Amino acid sequence: MIFYKLSEDLRDEIKHLRASGKRIGFVPTMGALHQGHVSLIQASASICDVTVCSIFVNPSQFNNAEDLKHYPRTLANDLELLAGFKNILVYAPDEVSDVYKTDEDFAIELGNIGKVMEASFRPGHFNGVMNVVKRLFDIVTPDMAFFGQKDFQQCLVVKELIRHYGLPVQLQICPIAREEDGLAMSSRNVRLLPAERAIAPAIFKALLHAKEQVARLSPDEVKKQVLNELKAYPELLPEYIEISETENLLPVESWNDARNIVACITVKLGAVRLIDNIILK
Ligand code: AMP
């Protein structure tokens, strides 16, 4: 593992690696690493010669100042975890300005994807995501980039960003890593109080039950069933559940409306927003 604080130093190293024909995989993260992040790194390591993992809490994608303030930062632990990997370059800048060298705006028009679900509940969030991902792609110049299905809408945003700018990056979407009780792993889970942590798995359970009902109920009925099930826990405050086409997140009214269909949910629990999803078709 080699650790870089400065993008210029990382760029120099990548230039050398490229000159010797190495294939570069990229795993962007905000740190507080967990097994979900590790699974992305392993996916990259299995296909690429060198993996770059960035650890950067990107202020521009936080629409909530409290969330940014309390976002877990565990760089020493993260570096210890990554020290066990071969052929990995870690980029963890001290300064936001090392990533944001100019104030150019790389956000693009996203159509429906930029209007629904996370875009609607977190105004400006995806503009921040697009700006950081474009800048990090320009620094790392990866052949492949590994993102988690956990952030389903974000994957579609990155796909659109790559298409719009014609970037030579292959996007790989990796499965959701879960705790044993089904809760989707997330850096924010450490902020759940013990009583909250105990009920959080109800979210994935409700999604699994939704999947079981696909043959029997309409999409609208399935959504209602999920919300009903979650009502058993007054602490769980659903922001939305949507059943949508995987390509463009347009809502479906019938299972025949699209070839591939996903259920996406966000639930507030205490100070934390928990997001999860499941492919229904
Ligand atoms: P974050 O550090 O939360 O910004 O996440 C960095 C990357 O890890 C993103 O591509 C996420 O989608 C992915 N990721 C986060 N949690 C998980 C998970 N439980 N399983 C798989 N990938 C994840």
PDB file of C-alpha atoms and ligand atoms in Angstrom:
ATOM      1  CA  MET A   1       0.000   0.000   0.000  1.00  0.00           C
ATOM      2  CA  ILE A   2       1.274   3.440  -0.880  1.00  0.00           C
ATOM      3  CA  PHE A   3      -0.422   6.446   0.681  1.00  0.00           C
ATOM      4  CA  TYR A   4      -0.773   9.778  -1.158  1.00  0.00           C
ATOM      5  CA  LYS A   5      -1.975  13.046   0.266  1.00  0.00           C
ATOM      6  CA  LEU A   6      -1.306  15.044  -2.901  1.00  0.00           C
ATOM      7  CA  SER A   7      -3.051  14.439  -6.206  1.00  0.00           C
ATOM      8  CA  GLU A   8       0.049  15.571  -8.133  1.00  0.00           C
ATOM      9  CA  ASP A   9       2.122  12.763  -6.567  1.00  0.00           C
ATOM     10  CA  LEU A  10      -0.590  10.227  -7.311  1.00  0.00           C
ATOM     11  CA  ARG A  11      -0.839  11.463 -10.923  1.00  0.00           C
ATOM     12  CA  ASP A  12       2.943  10.965 -11.368  1.00  0.00           C
ATOM     13  CA  GLU A  13       2.767   7.396 -10.088  1.00  0.00           C
ATOM     14  CA  ILE A  14      -0.230   6.599 -12.288  1.00  0.00           C
ATOM     15  CA  LYS A  15       1.625   7.977 -15.325  1.00  0.00           C
ATOM     16  CA  HIS A  16       4.422   5.464 -14.656  1.00  0.00           C
ATOM     17  CA  LEU A  17       1.985   2.603 -14.142  1.00  0.00           C
ATOM     18  CA  ARG A  18       0.165   3.430 -17.386  1.00  0.00           C
ATOM     19  CA  ALA A  19       3.459   3.612 -19.279  1.00  0.00           C
ATOM     20  CA  SER A  20       4.164   0.040 -18.182  1.00  0.00           C
ATOM     21  CA  GLY A  21       0.720  -1.083 -19.375  1.00  0.00           C
ATOM     22  CA  LYS A  22      -0.947  -1.563 -15.982  1.00  0.00           C
ATOM     23  CA  ARG A  23      -4.715  -1.721 -15.763  1.00  0.00           C
ATOM     24  CA  ILE A  24      -6.037   0.683 -13.120  1.00  0.00           C
ATOM     25  CA  GLY A  25      -9.126   0.090 -10.990  1.00  0.00           C
ATOM     26  CA  PHE A  26     -10.654   2.843  -8.871  1.00  0.00           C
ATOM     27  CA  VAL A  27     -12.748   2.638  -5.698  1.00  0.00           C
ATOM     28  CA  PRO A  28     -13.850   6.072  -4.486  1.00  0.00           C
ATOM     29  CA  THR A  29     -14.972   6.197  -0.844  1.00  0.00           C
ATOM     30  CA  MET A  30     -15.591   8.626   1.983  1.00  0.00           C
ATOM     31  CA  GLY A  31     -13.700   6.411   4.416  1.00  0.00           C
ATOM     32  CA  ALA A  32     -14.872   4.813   7.683  1.00  0.00           C
ATOM     33  CA  LEU A  33     -14.283   1.671   5.660  1.00  0.00           C
ATOM     34  CA  HIS A  34     -16.352  -1.458   6.148  1.00  0.00           C
ATOM     35  CA  GLN A  35     -16.770  -4.806   4.431  1.00  0.00           C
ATOM     36  CA  GLY A  36     -18.838  -3.181   1.653  1.00  0.00           C
ATOM     37  CA  HIS A  37     -15.875  -1.011   0.672  1.00  0.00           C
ATOM     38  CA  VAL A  38     -13.561  -4.011   1.008  1.00  0.00           C
ATOM     39  CA  SER A  39     -15.743  -6.003  -1.404  1.00  0.00           C
ATOM     40  CA  LEU A  40     -15.302  -3.240  -4.015  1.00  0.00           C
ATOM     41  CA  ILE A  41     -11.539  -3.266  -3.511  1.00  0.00           C
ATOM     42  CA  GLN A  42     -11.485  -7.050  -3.855  1.00  0.00           C
ATOM     43  CA  ALA A  43     -13.541  -6.834  -7.048  1.00  0.00           C
ATOM     44  CA  SER A  44     -11.051  -4.319  -8.454  1.00  0.00           C
ATOM     45  CA  ALA A  45      -8.034  -6.352  -7.337  1.00  0.00           C
ATOM     46  CA  SER A  46      -9.444  -9.433  -9.070  1.00  0.00           C
ATOM     47  CA  ILE A  47      -9.561  -7.692 -12.481  1.00  0.00           C
ATOM     48  CA  CYS A  48      -7.045  -4.836 -12.359  1.00  0.00           C
ATOM     49  CA  ASP A  49      -3.274  -4.702 -11.815  1.00  0.00           C
ATOM     50  CA  VAL A  50      -3.439  -1.758  -9.437  1.00  0.00           C
ATOM     51  CA  THR A  51      -6.330  -0.398  -7.377  1.00  0.00           C
ATOM     52  CA  VAL A  52      -6.620   3.228  -6.329  1.00  0.00           C
ATOM     53  CA  CYS A  53      -8.836   3.773  -3.286  1.00  0.00           C
ATOM     54  CA  SER A  54      -9.692   7.376  -2.454  1.00  0.00           C
ATOM     55  CA  ILE A  55     -10.785   8.435   1.008  1.00  0.00           C
ATOM     56  CA  PHE A  56     -12.336  11.873   0.812  1.00  0.00           C
ATOM     57  CA  VAL A  57     -15.361  13.227   2.650  1.00  0.00           C
ATOM     58  CA  ASN A  58     -16.667  15.445  -0.126  1.00  0.00           C
ATOM     59  CA  PRO A  59     -18.346  18.504   1.399  1.00  0.00           C
ATOM     60  CA  SER A  60     -20.209  19.449  -1.785  1.00  0.00           C
ATOM     61  CA  GLN A  61     -22.393  16.331  -1.702  1.00  0.00           C
ATOM     62  CA  PHE A  62     -23.722  16.992   1.808  1.00  0.00           C
ATOM     63  CA  ASN A  63     -26.964  18.912   1.809  1.00  0.00           C
ATOM     64  CA  ASN A  64     -27.119  18.744   5.602  1.00  0.00           C
ATOM     65  CA  ALA A  65     -24.433  20.489   7.682  1.00  0.00           C
ATOM     66  CA  GLU A  66     -25.025  18.241  10.721  1.00  0.00           C
ATOM     67  CA  ASP A  67     -24.538  15.103   8.599  1.00  0.00           C
ATOM     68  CA  LEU A  68     -21.202  16.467   7.327  1.00  0.00           C
ATOM     69  CA  LYS A  69     -20.108  17.455  10.821  1.00  0.00           C
ATOM     70  CA  HIS A  70     -20.884  14.012  12.274  1.00  0.00           C
ATOM     71  CA  TYR A  71     -19.746  11.927   9.315  1.00  0.00           C
ATOM     72  CA  PRO A  72     -17.367   9.306  10.810  1.00  0.00           C
ATOM     73  CA  ARG A  73     -13.687   9.953  10.043  1.00  0.00           C
ATOM     74  CA  THR A  74     -11.391   7.036  10.891  1.00  0.00           C
ATOM     75  CA  LEU A  75      -8.369   7.527   8.641  1.00  0.00           C
ATOM     76  CA  ALA A  76      -5.850   5.742  10.897  1.00  0.00           C
ATOM     77  CA  ASN A  77      -8.063   2.625  11.061  1.00  0.00           C
ATOM     78  CA  ASP A  78      -8.791   2.806   7.343  1.00  0.00           C
ATOM     79  CA  LEU A  79      -5.081   2.899   6.506  1.00  0.00           C
ATOM     80  CA  GLU A  80      -4.444  -0.029   8.821  1.00  0.00           C
ATOM     81  CA  LEU A  81      -7.138  -2.037   7.031  1.00  0.00           C
ATOM     82  CA  LEU A  82      -5.764  -1.124   3.589  1.00  0.00           C
ATOM     83  CA  ALA A  83      -2.185  -1.904   4.610  1.00  0.00           C
ATOM     84  CA  GLY A  84      -3.118  -5.581   4.184  1.00  0.00           C
ATOM     85  CA  PHE A  85      -3.722  -5.165   0.438  1.00  0.00           C
ATOM     86  CA  LYS A  86      -1.130  -5.510  -2.300  1.00  0.00           C
ATOM     87  CA  ASN A  87      -1.000  -3.236  -5.333  1.00  0.00           C
ATOM     88  CA  ILE A  88      -3.130  -0.550  -3.774  1.00  0.00           C
ATOM     89  CA  LEU A  89      -2.628   3.197  -3.895  1.00  0.00           C
ATOM     90  CA  VAL A  90      -4.570   5.161  -1.309  1.00  0.00           C
ATOM     91  CA  TYR A  91      -5.402   8.783  -1.986  1.00  0.00           C
ATOM     92  CA  ALA A  92      -6.573  10.654   1.126  1.00  0.00           C
ATOM     93  CA  PRO A  93      -6.039  14.394   0.690  1.00  0.00           C
ATOM     94  CA  ASP A  94      -5.791  16.624   3.748  1.00  0.00           C
ATOM     95  CA  GLU A  95      -7.267  19.541   1.891  1.00  0.00           C
ATOM     96  CA  VAL A  96     -10.500  19.825  -0.092  1.00  0.00           C
ATOM     97  CA  SER A  97      -8.576  22.120  -2.466  1.00  0.00           C
ATOM     98  CA  ASP A  98      -6.340  19.201  -3.521  1.00  0.00           C
ATOM     99  CA  VAL A  99      -9.394  17.712  -5.268  1.00  0.00           C
ATOM    100  CA  TYR A 100     -11.132  20.980  -6.151  1.00  0.00           C
ATOM    101  CA  LYS A 101      -8.349  22.825  -8.001  1.00  0.00           C
ATOM    102  CA  THR A 102     -10.862  24.963  -9.925  1.00  0.00           C
ATOM    103  CA  ASP A 103     -14.466  25.946  -9.309  1.00  0.00           C
ATOM    104  CA  GLU A 104     -15.599  24.637 -12.692  1.00  0.00           C
ATOM    105  CA  ASP A 105     -19.015  22.959 -12.455  1.00  0.00           C
ATOM    106  CA  PHE A 106     -19.162  19.451 -13.941  1.00  0.00           C
ATOM    107  CA  ALA A 107     -22.770  18.745 -12.975  1.00  0.00           C
ATOM    108  CA  ILE A 108     -24.911  17.710 -15.936  1.00  0.00           C
ATOM    109  CA  GLU A 109     -28.648  17.496 -16.582  1.00  0.00           C
ATOM    110  CA  LEU A 110     -29.829  14.059 -15.459  1.00  0.00           C
ATOM    111  CA  GLY A 111     -33.477  14.002 -16.523  1.00  0.00           C
ATOM    112  CA  ASN A 112     -35.724  11.888 -14.291  1.00  0.00           C
ATOM    113  CA  ILE A 113     -32.770  10.420 -12.360  1.00  0.00           C
ATOM    114  CA  GLY A 114     -31.925  13.924 -11.169  1.00  0.00           C
ATOM    115  CA  LYS A 115     -35.448  14.588  -9.915  1.00  0.00           C
ATOM    116  CA  VAL A 116     -36.673  11.572  -7.936  1.00  0.00           C
ATOM    117  CA  MET A 117     -35.831   9.809  -4.668  1.00  0.00           C
ATOM    118  CA  GLU A 118     -32.429  10.911  -3.294  1.00  0.00           C
ATOM    119  CA  ALA A 119     -32.360  13.876  -5.696  1.00  0.00           C
ATOM    120  CA  SER A 120     -35.655  15.105  -4.323  1.00  0.00           C
ATOM    121  CA  PHE A 121     -34.867  14.490  -0.628  1.00  0.00           C
ATOM    122  CA  ARG A 122     -31.250  15.719  -0.830  1.00  0.00           C
ATOM    123  CA  PRO A 123     -31.244  18.807  -3.065  1.00  0.00           C
ATOM    124  CA  GLY A 124     -27.807  19.415  -4.575  1.00  0.00           C
ATOM    125  CA  HIS A 125     -26.474  16.019  -3.452  1.00  0.00           C
ATOM    126  CA  PHE A 126     -25.915  14.595  -6.931  1.00  0.00           C
ATOM    127  CA  ASN A 127     -24.368  17.845  -8.188  1.00  0.00           C
ATOM    128  CA  GLY A 128     -21.761  17.317  -5.485  1.00  0.00           C
ATOM    129  CA  VAL A 129     -21.372  13.644  -6.424  1.00  0.00           C
ATOM    130  CA  MET A 130     -20.893  14.492 -10.116  1.00  0.00           C
ATOM    131  CA  ASN A 131     -18.345  17.183  -9.319  1.00  0.00           C
ATOM    132  CA  VAL A 132     -16.246  14.987  -7.074  1.00  0.00           C
ATOM    133  CA  VAL A 133     -16.431  11.878  -9.262  1.00  0.00           C
ATOM    134  CA  LYS A 134     -15.453  13.831 -12.407  1.00  0.00           C
ATOM    135  CA  ARG A 135     -12.491  15.423 -10.588  1.00  0.00           C
ATOM    136  CA  LEU A 136     -11.368  12.106  -9.091  1.00  0.00           C
ATOM    137  CA  PHE A 137     -11.690  10.377 -12.480  1.00  0.00           C
ATOM    138  CA  ASP A 138      -9.511  13.123 -14.001  1.00  0.00           C
ATOM    139  CA  ILE A 139      -6.846  12.548 -11.328  1.00  0.00           C
ATOM    140  CA  VAL A 140      -6.928   8.729 -11.323  1.00  0.00           C
ATOM    141  CA  THR A 141      -7.743   8.114 -15.038  1.00  0.00           C
ATOM    142  CA  PRO A 142      -9.016   4.608 -14.190  1.00  0.00           C
ATOM    143  CA  ASP A 143      -9.790   1.876 -16.688  1.00  0.00           C
ATOM    144  CA  MET A 144     -12.520   0.613 -14.380  1.00  0.00           C
ATOM    145  CA  ALA A 145     -14.456   2.197 -11.512  1.00  0.00           C
ATOM    146  CA  PHE A 146     -16.204   0.142  -8.830  1.00  0.00           C
ATOM    147  CA  PHE A 147     -19.379   1.432  -7.188  1.00  0.00           C
ATOM    148  CA  GLY A 148     -21.867  -0.255  -4.843  1.00  0.00           C
ATOM    149  CA  GLN A 149     -25.448  -1.138  -5.776  1.00  0.00           C
ATOM    150  CA  LYS A 150     -26.293   0.072  -2.275  1.00  0.00           C
ATOM    151  CA  ASP A 151     -26.331   3.592  -3.768  1.00  0.00           C
ATOM    152  CA  PHE A 152     -28.429   2.525  -6.736  1.00  0.00           C
ATOM    153  CA  GLN A 153     -29.320   6.003  -7.968  1.00  0.00           C
ATOM    154  CA  GLN A 154     -25.701   7.148  -7.604  1.00  0.00           C
ATOM    155  CA  CYS A 155     -24.634   4.329  -9.951  1.00  0.00           C
ATOM    156  CA  LEU A 156     -27.041   5.668 -12.592  1.00  0.00           C
ATOM    157  CA  VAL A 157     -25.697   9.193 -12.064  1.00  0.00           C
ATOM    158  CA  VAL A 158     -22.103   8.023 -12.547  1.00  0.00           C
ATOM    159  CA  LYS A 159     -23.116   6.030 -15.632  1.00  0.00           C
ATOM    160  CA  GLU A 160     -24.656   9.184 -17.118  1.00  0.00           C
ATOM    161  CA  LEU A 161     -21.586  11.262 -16.170  1.00  0.00           C
ATOM    162  CA  ILE A 162     -19.287   8.783 -17.959  1.00  0.00           C
ATOM    163  CA  ARG A 163     -21.550   8.804 -21.017  1.00  0.00           C
ATOM    164  CA  HIS A 164     -21.882  12.600 -21.108  1.00  0.00           C
ATOM    165  CA  TYR A 165     -18.145  13.304 -20.927  1.00  0.00           C
ATOM    166  CA  GLY A 166     -17.203  10.287 -23.052  1.00  0.00           C
ATOM    167  CA  LEU A 167     -14.841   9.045 -20.337  1.00  0.00           C
ATOM    168  CA  PRO A 168     -12.944   5.812 -21.104  1.00  0.00           C
ATOM    169  CA  VAL A 169     -14.000   4.268 -17.788  1.00  0.00           C
ATOM    170  CA  GLN A 170     -15.840   0.983 -17.414  1.00  0.00           C
ATOM    171  CA  LEU A 171     -18.353   1.125 -14.572  1.00  0.00           C
ATOM    172  CA  GLN A 172     -18.657  -2.001 -12.413  1.00  0.00           C
ATOM    173  CA  ILE A 173     -21.591  -2.207 -10.020  1.00  0.00           C
ATOM    174  CA  CYS A 174     -20.979  -4.495  -7.051  1.00  0.00           C
ATOM    175  CA  PRO A 175     -23.573  -6.249  -4.840  1.00  0.00           C
ATOM    176  CA  ILE A 176     -24.716  -4.840  -1.506  1.00  0.00           C
ATOM    177  CA  ALA A 177     -22.678  -6.132   1.449  1.00  0.00           C
ATOM    178  CA  ARG A 178     -24.913  -6.775   4.448  1.00  0.00           C
ATOM    179  CA  GLU A 179     -24.526  -7.451   8.142  1.00  0.00           C
ATOM    180  CA  GLU A 180     -25.558 -10.945   9.259  1.00  0.00           C
ATOM    181  CA  ASP A 181     -29.009  -9.655  10.178  1.00  0.00           C
ATOM    182  CA  GLY A 182     -29.484  -8.165   6.694  1.00  0.00           C
ATOM    183  CA  LEU A 183     -28.819  -4.485   7.407  1.00  0.00           C
ATOM    184  CA  ALA A 184     -26.965  -2.949   4.462  1.00  0.00           C
ATOM    185  CA  MET A 185     -23.485  -1.962   5.609  1.00  0.00           C
ATOM    186  CA  SER A 186     -22.914   1.776   5.784  1.00  0.00           C
ATOM    187  CA  SER A 187     -20.371   4.078   7.392  1.00  0.00           C
ATOM    188  CA  ARG A 188     -23.276   5.879   9.035  1.00  0.00           C
ATOM    189  CA  ASN A 189     -24.503   2.734  10.853  1.00  0.00           C
ATOM    190  CA  VAL A 190     -22.079   3.447  13.724  1.00  0.00           C
ATOM    191  CA  ARG A 191     -24.212   6.489  14.517  1.00  0.00           C
ATOM    192  CA  LEU A 192     -27.255   4.320  15.334  1.00  0.00           C
ATOM    193  CA  LEU A 193     -28.015   3.939  19.036  1.00  0.00           C
ATOM    194  CA  PRO A 194     -28.169   0.288  20.200  1.00  0.00           C
ATOM    195  CA  ALA A 195     -31.976   0.258  20.292  1.00  0.00           C
ATOM    196  CA  GLU A 196     -32.069   1.745  16.777  1.00  0.00           C
ATOM    197  CA  ARG A 197     -29.479  -0.716  15.488  1.00  0.00           C
ATOM    198  CA  ALA A 198     -31.655  -3.552  16.801  1.00  0.00           C
ATOM    199  CA  ILE A 199     -34.674  -2.586  14.668  1.00  0.00           C
ATOM    200  CA  ALA A 200     -32.785  -1.418  11.547  1.00  0.00           C
ATOM    201  CA  PRO A 201     -32.817  -4.912   9.909  1.00  0.00           C
ATOM    202  CA  ALA A 202     -36.614  -4.576   9.576  1.00  0.00           C
ATOM    203  CA  ILE A 203     -35.962  -2.492   6.455  1.00  0.00           C
ATOM    204  CA  PHE A 204     -34.300  -5.280   4.475  1.00  0.00           C
ATOM    205  CA  LYS A 205     -36.796  -7.816   5.841  1.00  0.00           C
ATOM    206  CA  ALA A 206     -39.622  -5.679   4.424  1.00  0.00           C
ATOM    207  CA  LEU A 207     -37.815  -5.549   1.048  1.00  0.00           C
ATOM    208  CA  LEU A 208     -37.458  -9.335   1.033  1.00  0.00           C
ATOM    209  CA  HIS A 209     -41.160  -9.693   1.802  1.00  0.00           C
ATOM    210  CA  ALA A 210     -41.866  -7.267  -1.043  1.00  0.00           C
ATOM    211  CA  LYS A 211     -39.969  -9.513  -3.435  1.00  0.00           C
ATOM    212  CA  GLU A 212     -41.993 -12.537  -2.283  1.00  0.00           C
ATOM    213  CA  GLN A 213     -45.231 -10.719  -3.159  1.00  0.00           C
ATOM    214  CA  VAL A 214     -44.362  -9.706  -6.715  1.00  0.00           C
ATOM    215  CA  ALA A 215     -46.428 -12.491  -8.312  1.00  0.00           C
ATOM    216  CA  ARG A 216     -49.467 -11.696  -6.156  1.00  0.00           C
ATOM    217  CA  LEU A 217     -49.661  -7.923  -5.678  1.00  0.00           C
ATOM    218  CA  SER A 218     -49.346  -4.841  -7.890  1.00  0.00           C
ATOM    219  CA  PRO A 219     -46.346  -2.505  -7.436  1.00  0.00           C
ATOM    220  CA  ASP A 220     -48.575  -0.053  -5.588  1.00  0.00           C
ATOM    221  CA  GLU A 221     -49.852  -2.767  -3.249  1.00  0.00           C
ATOM    222  CA  VAL A 222     -46.300  -3.942  -2.612  1.00  0.00           C
ATOM    223  CA  LYS A 223     -45.275  -0.397  -1.630  1.00  0.00           C
ATOM    224  CA  LYS A 224     -48.226  -0.188   0.756  1.00  0.00           C
ATOM    225  CA  GLN A 225     -47.325  -3.556   2.261  1.00  0.00           C
ATOM    226  CA  VAL A 226     -43.744  -2.408   2.927  1.00  0.00           C
ATOM    227  CA  LEU A 227     -44.920   0.810   4.580  1.00  0.00           C
ATOM    228  CA  ASN A 228     -47.448  -1.132   6.659  1.00  0.00           C
ATOM    229  CA  GLU A 229     -44.822  -3.585   7.817  1.00  0.00           C
ATOM    230  CA  LEU A 230     -42.511  -0.766   8.895  1.00  0.00           C
ATOM    231  CA  LYS A 231     -45.311   0.864  10.901  1.00  0.00           C
ATOM    232  CA  ALA A 232     -44.674  -1.825  13.551  1.00  0.00           C
ATOM    233  CA  TYR A 233     -41.629   0.298  14.493  1.00  0.00           C
ATOM    234  CA  PRO A 234     -42.630   3.923  15.137  1.00  0.00           C
ATOM    235  CA  GLU A 235     -38.920   4.907  15.192  1.00  0.00           C
ATOM    236  CA  LEU A 236     -38.617   3.977  11.516  1.00  0.00           C
ATOM    237  CA  LEU A 237     -39.687   6.985   9.464  1.00  0.00           C
ATOM    238  CA  PRO A 238     -39.820   6.125   5.747  1.00  0.00           C
ATOM    239  CA  GLU A 239     -38.991   9.045   3.444  1.00  0.00           C
ATOM    240  CA  TYR A 240     -39.926   7.155   0.294  1.00  0.00           C
ATOM    241  CA  ILE A 241     -40.345   3.756  -1.233  1.00  0.00           C
ATOM    242  CA  GLU A 242     -40.345   3.654  -5.021  1.00  0.00           C
ATOM    243  CA  ILE A 243     -40.754   0.750  -7.398  1.00  0.00           C
ATOM    244  CA  SER A 244     -39.138   1.809 -10.635  1.00  0.00           C
ATOM    245  CA  GLU A 245     -37.477   0.900 -13.897  1.00  0.00           C
ATOM    246  CA  THR A 246     -33.816   0.195 -13.177  1.00  0.00           C
ATOM    247  CA  GLU A 247     -32.609   2.215 -16.210  1.00  0.00           C
ATOM    248  CA  ASN A 248     -34.234   5.576 -15.540  1.00  0.00           C
ATOM    249  CA  LEU A 249     -36.069   5.274 -12.196  1.00  0.00           C
ATOM    250  CA  LEU A 250     -39.450   5.983 -13.782  1.00  0.00           C
ATOM    251  CA  PRO A 251     -42.147   4.520 -11.513  1.00  0.00           C
ATOM    252  CA  VAL A 252     -43.921   1.396 -12.760  1.00  0.00           C
ATOM    253  CA  GLU A 253     -47.623   0.717 -12.386  1.00  0.00           C
ATOM    254  CA  SER A 254     -47.468  -2.895 -13.486  1.00  0.00           C
ATOM    255  CA  TRP A 255     -44.745  -5.547 -13.488  1.00  0.00           C
ATOM    256  CA  ASN A 256     -45.006  -5.587 -17.289  1.00  0.00           C
ATOM    257  CA  ASP A 257     -44.020  -1.909 -17.570  1.00  0.00           C
ATOM    258  CA  ALA A 258     -40.286  -2.661 -17.646  1.00  0.00           C
ATOM    259  CA  ARG A 259     -37.854  -5.486 -18.170  1.00  0.00           C
ATOM    260  CA  ASN A 260     -35.938  -4.749 -14.926  1.00  0.00           C
ATOM    261  CA  ILE A 261     -37.522  -3.307 -11.803  1.00  0.00           C
ATOM    262  CA  VAL A 262     -36.008  -2.143  -8.512  1.00  0.00           C
ATOM    263  CA  ALA A 263     -37.506  -1.163  -5.164  1.00  0.00           C
ATOM    264  CA  CYS A 264     -35.595   1.675  -3.500  1.00  0.00           C
ATOM    265  CA  ILE A 265     -36.256   2.825   0.027  1.00  0.00           C
ATOM    266  CA  THR A 266     -34.955   5.424   2.431  1.00  0.00           C
ATOM    267  CA  VAL A 267     -35.899   5.377   6.092  1.00  0.00           C
ATOM    268  CA  LYS A 268     -34.907   7.827   8.807  1.00  0.00           C
ATOM    269  CA  LEU A 269     -33.904   6.221  12.063  1.00  0.00           C
ATOM    270  CA  GLY A 270     -32.742   8.569  14.804  1.00  0.00           C
ATOM    271  CA  ALA A 271     -30.036  10.806  13.338  1.00  0.00           C
ATOM    272  CA  VAL A 272     -29.387   8.527  10.361  1.00  0.00           C
ATOM    273  CA  ARG A 273     -30.949   8.069   6.909  1.00  0.00           C
ATOM    274  CA  LEU A 274     -30.738   4.411   5.938  1.00  0.00           C
ATOM    275  CA  ILE A 275     -30.972   3.594   2.251  1.00  0.00           C
ATOM    276  CA  ASP A 276     -31.477   0.201   0.693  1.00  0.00           C
ATOM    277  CA  ASN A 277     -32.823  -1.436  -2.432  1.00  0.00           C
ATOM    278  CA  ILE A 278     -33.680  -4.778  -3.963  1.00  0.00           C
ATOM    279  CA  ILE A 279     -34.113  -5.932  -7.550  1.00  0.00           C
ATOM    280  CA  LEU A 280     -37.696  -7.183  -7.894  1.00  0.00           C
ATOM    281  CA  LYS A 281     -37.520  -8.200 -11.554  1.00  0.00           C
TER     282      LYS A 281
HETATM  283  P1  AMP B   1     -19.235   5.801   0.654  1.00  0.00           P
HETATM  284  O1  AMP B   1     -17.933   5.716   1.357  1.00  0.00           O
HETATM  285  O2  AMP B   1     -20.429   5.549   1.509  1.00  0.00           O
HETATM  286  O3  AMP B   1     -19.355   7.037  -0.208  1.00  0.00           O
HETATM  287  O4  AMP B   1     -19.251   4.595  -0.376  1.00  0.00           O
HETATM  288  C1  AMP B   1     -18.197   4.374  -1.270  1.00  0.00           C
HETATM  289  C2  AMP B   1     -18.599   3.270  -2.226  1.00  0.00           C
HETATM  290  O5  AMP B   1     -18.880   2.091  -1.483  1.00  0.00           O
HETATM  291  C3  AMP B   1     -19.873   3.607  -3.020  1.00  0.00           C
HETATM  292  O6  AMP B   1     -19.736   3.111  -4.334  1.00  0.00           O
HETATM  293  C4  AMP B   1     -20.927   2.843  -2.266  1.00  0.00           C
HETATM  294  O7  AMP B   1     -22.039   2.492  -3.047  1.00  0.00           O
HETATM  295  C5  AMP B   1     -20.161   1.619  -1.843  1.00  0.00           C
HETATM  296  N1  AMP B   1     -20.822   0.983  -0.710  1.00  0.00           N
HETATM  297  C6  AMP B   1     -21.235   1.571   0.439  1.00  0.00           C
HETATM  298  N2  AMP B   1     -21.862   0.672   1.232  1.00  0.00           N
HETATM  299  C7  AMP B   1     -21.841  -0.505   0.554  1.00  0.00           C
HETATM  300  C8  AMP B   1     -22.336  -1.813   0.819  1.00  0.00           C
HETATM  301  N3  AMP B   1     -22.988  -2.101   1.947  1.00  0.00           N
HETATM  302  N4  AMP B   1     -22.127  -2.776  -0.099  1.00  0.00           N
HETATM  303  C9  AMP B   1     -21.478  -2.505  -1.266  1.00  0.00           C
HETATM  304  N5  AMP B   1     -20.985  -1.298  -1.579  1.00  0.00           N
HETATM  305  C10 AMP B   1     -21.168  -0.303  -0.687  1.00  0.00           C
END
